[in-house]
């Protein structure tokens, strides 16, 4: 159990780091609170697999934490995390990016899943 928990946490960190490095290389903002500051639409690499790899990485790390604690109640955090991010972070980000990037972002939304 501990090895799987550690592997999930490390996978989460790796996915998130890959996503951040992709943003840095594109010289665009990593700040999720200011999606209007985005200067580039990333649609390849890890962003060709998931529209939100940073959040996906956090979810994997959180799943590792839940498994580490081996408590069924801790697992309830996972769907709550996904619900919260979908409604209060990702949806507003997507609305702003649709306004900013238009049809290319809409095509990206249709092609790449939100999580996996």
mmCIF file with all atom_site columns, C-alpha atoms in Angstrom, residues 32-81:
data_model
loop_
_atom_site.group_PDB
_atom_site.id
_atom_site.type_symbol
_atom_site.label_atom_id
_atom_site.label_alt_id
_atom_site.label_comp_id
_atom_site.label_asym_id
_atom_site.label_entity_id
_atom_site.label_seq_id
_atom_site.pdbx_PDB_ins_code
_atom_site.Cartn_x
_atom_site.Cartn_y
_atom_site.Cartn_z
_atom_site.occupancy
_atom_site.B_iso_or_equiv
_atom_site.pdbx_formal_charge
_atom_site.auth_seq_id
_atom_site.auth_comp_id
_atom_site.auth_asym_id
_atom_site.auth_atom_id
_atom_site.pdbx_PDB_model_num
ATOM 1  C CA . UNK A 1 32 ? -4.582  29.782 -12.381 1.00 0.00 ? 32 UNK A CA 1
ATOM 2  C CA . UNK A 1 33 ? -6.139  32.877 -10.840 1.00 0.00 ? 33 UNK A CA 1
ATOM 3  C CA . UNK A 1 34 ? -5.308  34.984 -13.910 1.00 0.00 ? 34 UNK A CA 1
ATOM 4  C CA . UNK A 1 35 ? -6.245  32.973 -17.021 1.00 0.00 ? 35 UNK A CA 1
ATOM 5  C CA . UNK A 1 36 ? -6.665  36.255 -18.892 1.00 0.00 ? 36 UNK A CA 1
ATOM 6  C CA . UNK A 1 37 ? -2.884  36.678 -18.672 1.00 0.00 ? 37 UNK A CA 1
ATOM 7  C CA . UNK A 1 38 ? -2.322  33.581 -20.843 1.00 0.00 ? 38 UNK A CA 1
ATOM 8  C CA . UNK A 1 39 ? -0.316  34.497 -23.918 1.00 0.00 ? 39 UNK A CA 1
ATOM 9  C CA . UNK A 1 40 ? -0.283  31.106 -25.648 1.00 0.00 ? 40 UNK A CA 1
ATOM 10 C CA . UNK A 1 41 ? -2.650  28.198 -26.099 1.00 0.00 ? 41 UNK A CA 1
ATOM 11 C CA . UNK A 1 42 ? -0.790  24.976 -25.304 1.00 0.00 ? 42 UNK A CA 1
ATOM 12 C CA . UNK A 1 43 ? -2.302  21.996 -27.094 1.00 0.00 ? 43 UNK A CA 1
ATOM 13 C CA . UNK A 1 44 ? 0.587   19.556 -27.423 1.00 0.00 ? 44 UNK A CA 1
ATOM 14 C CA . UNK A 1 45 ? 2.734   17.455 -25.119 1.00 0.00 ? 45 UNK A CA 1
ATOM 15 C CA . UNK A 1 46 ? 0.941   16.762 -21.874 1.00 0.00 ? 46 UNK A CA 1
ATOM 16 C CA . UNK A 1 47 ? -1.670  19.360 -22.850 1.00 0.00 ? 47 UNK A CA 1
ATOM 17 C CA . UNK A 1 48 ? -2.559  17.146 -25.813 1.00 0.00 ? 48 UNK A CA 1
ATOM 18 C CA . UNK A 1 49 ? -3.670  14.470 -23.334 1.00 0.00 ? 49 UNK A CA 1
ATOM 19 C CA . UNK A 1 50 ? -5.336  16.528 -20.597 1.00 0.00 ? 50 UNK A CA 1
ATOM 20 C CA . UNK A 1 51 ? -6.561  20.110 -20.546 1.00 0.00 ? 51 UNK A CA 1
ATOM 21 C CA . UNK A 1 52 ? -5.685  20.347 -16.850 1.00 0.00 ? 52 UNK A CA 1
ATOM 22 C CA . UNK A 1 53 ? -2.553  18.331 -16.145 1.00 0.00 ? 53 UNK A CA 1
ATOM 23 C CA . UNK A 1 54 ? -1.590  20.474 -13.143 1.00 0.00 ? 54 UNK A CA 1
ATOM 24 C CA . UNK A 1 55 ? -4.908  19.673 -11.478 1.00 0.00 ? 55 UNK A CA 1
ATOM 25 C CA . UNK A 1 56 ? -4.613  16.048 -12.620 1.00 0.00 ? 56 UNK A CA 1
ATOM 26 C CA . UNK A 1 57 ? -1.218  15.866 -10.944 1.00 0.00 ? 57 UNK A CA 1
ATOM 27 C CA . UNK A 1 58 ? -2.717  17.271 -7.758  1.00 0.00 ? 58 UNK A CA 1
ATOM 28 C CA . UNK A 1 59 ? -5.465  14.630 -7.955  1.00 0.00 ? 59 UNK A CA 1
ATOM 29 C CA . UNK A 1 60 ? -2.893  11.820 -8.277  1.00 0.00 ? 60 UNK A CA 1
ATOM 30 C CA . UNK A 1 61 ? -0.924  13.197 -5.320  1.00 0.00 ? 61 UNK A CA 1
ATOM 31 C CA . UNK A 1 62 ? -4.124  13.505 -3.292  1.00 0.00 ? 62 UNK A CA 1
ATOM 32 C CA . UNK A 1 63 ? -5.051  9.919  -4.204  1.00 0.00 ? 63 UNK A CA 1
ATOM 33 C CA . UNK A 1 64 ? -1.644  8.836  -2.928  1.00 0.00 ? 64 UNK A CA 1
ATOM 34 C CA . UNK A 1 65 ? -2.285  10.702 0.312   1.00 0.00 ? 65 UNK A CA 1
ATOM 35 C CA . UNK A 1 66 ? -5.672  8.999  0.666   1.00 0.00 ? 66 UNK A CA 1
ATOM 36 C CA . UNK A 1 67 ? -4.159  5.572  0.056   1.00 0.00 ? 67 UNK A CA 1
ATOM 37 C CA . UNK A 1 68 ? -1.365  6.296  2.521   1.00 0.00 ? 68 UNK A CA 1
ATOM 38 C CA . UNK A 1 69 ? -3.934  6.978  5.231   1.00 0.00 ? 69 UNK A CA 1
ATOM 39 C CA . UNK A 1 70 ? -5.921  3.857  4.287   1.00 0.00 ? 70 UNK A CA 1
ATOM 40 C CA . UNK A 1 71 ? -9.110  5.506  5.429   1.00 0.00 ? 71 UNK A CA 1
ATOM 41 C CA . UNK A 1 72 ? -12.271 5.232  3.346   1.00 0.00 ? 72 UNK A CA 1
ATOM 42 C CA . UNK A 1 73 ? -13.393 8.647  4.570   1.00 0.00 ? 73 UNK A CA 1
ATOM 43 C CA . UNK A 1 74 ? -10.207 10.191 3.159   1.00 0.00 ? 74 UNK A CA 1
ATOM 44 C CA . UNK A 1 75 ? -11.192 8.900  -0.294  1.00 0.00 ? 75 UNK A CA 1
ATOM 45 C CA . UNK A 1 76 ? -14.289 11.121 -0.140  1.00 0.00 ? 76 UNK A CA 1
ATOM 46 C CA . UNK A 1 77 ? -11.924 14.034 -0.619  1.00 0.00 ? 77 UNK A CA 1
ATOM 47 C CA . UNK A 1 78 ? -11.207 12.938 -4.214  1.00 0.00 ? 78 UNK A CA 1
ATOM 48 C CA . UNK A 1 79 ? -14.658 13.466 -5.762  1.00 0.00 ? 79 UNK A CA 1
ATOM 49 C CA . UNK A 1 80 ? -15.025 16.656 -3.732  1.00 0.00 ? 80 UNK A CA 1
ATOM 50 C CA . UNK A 1 81 ? -11.733 17.937 -5.114  1.00 0.00 ? 81 UNK A CA 1
#
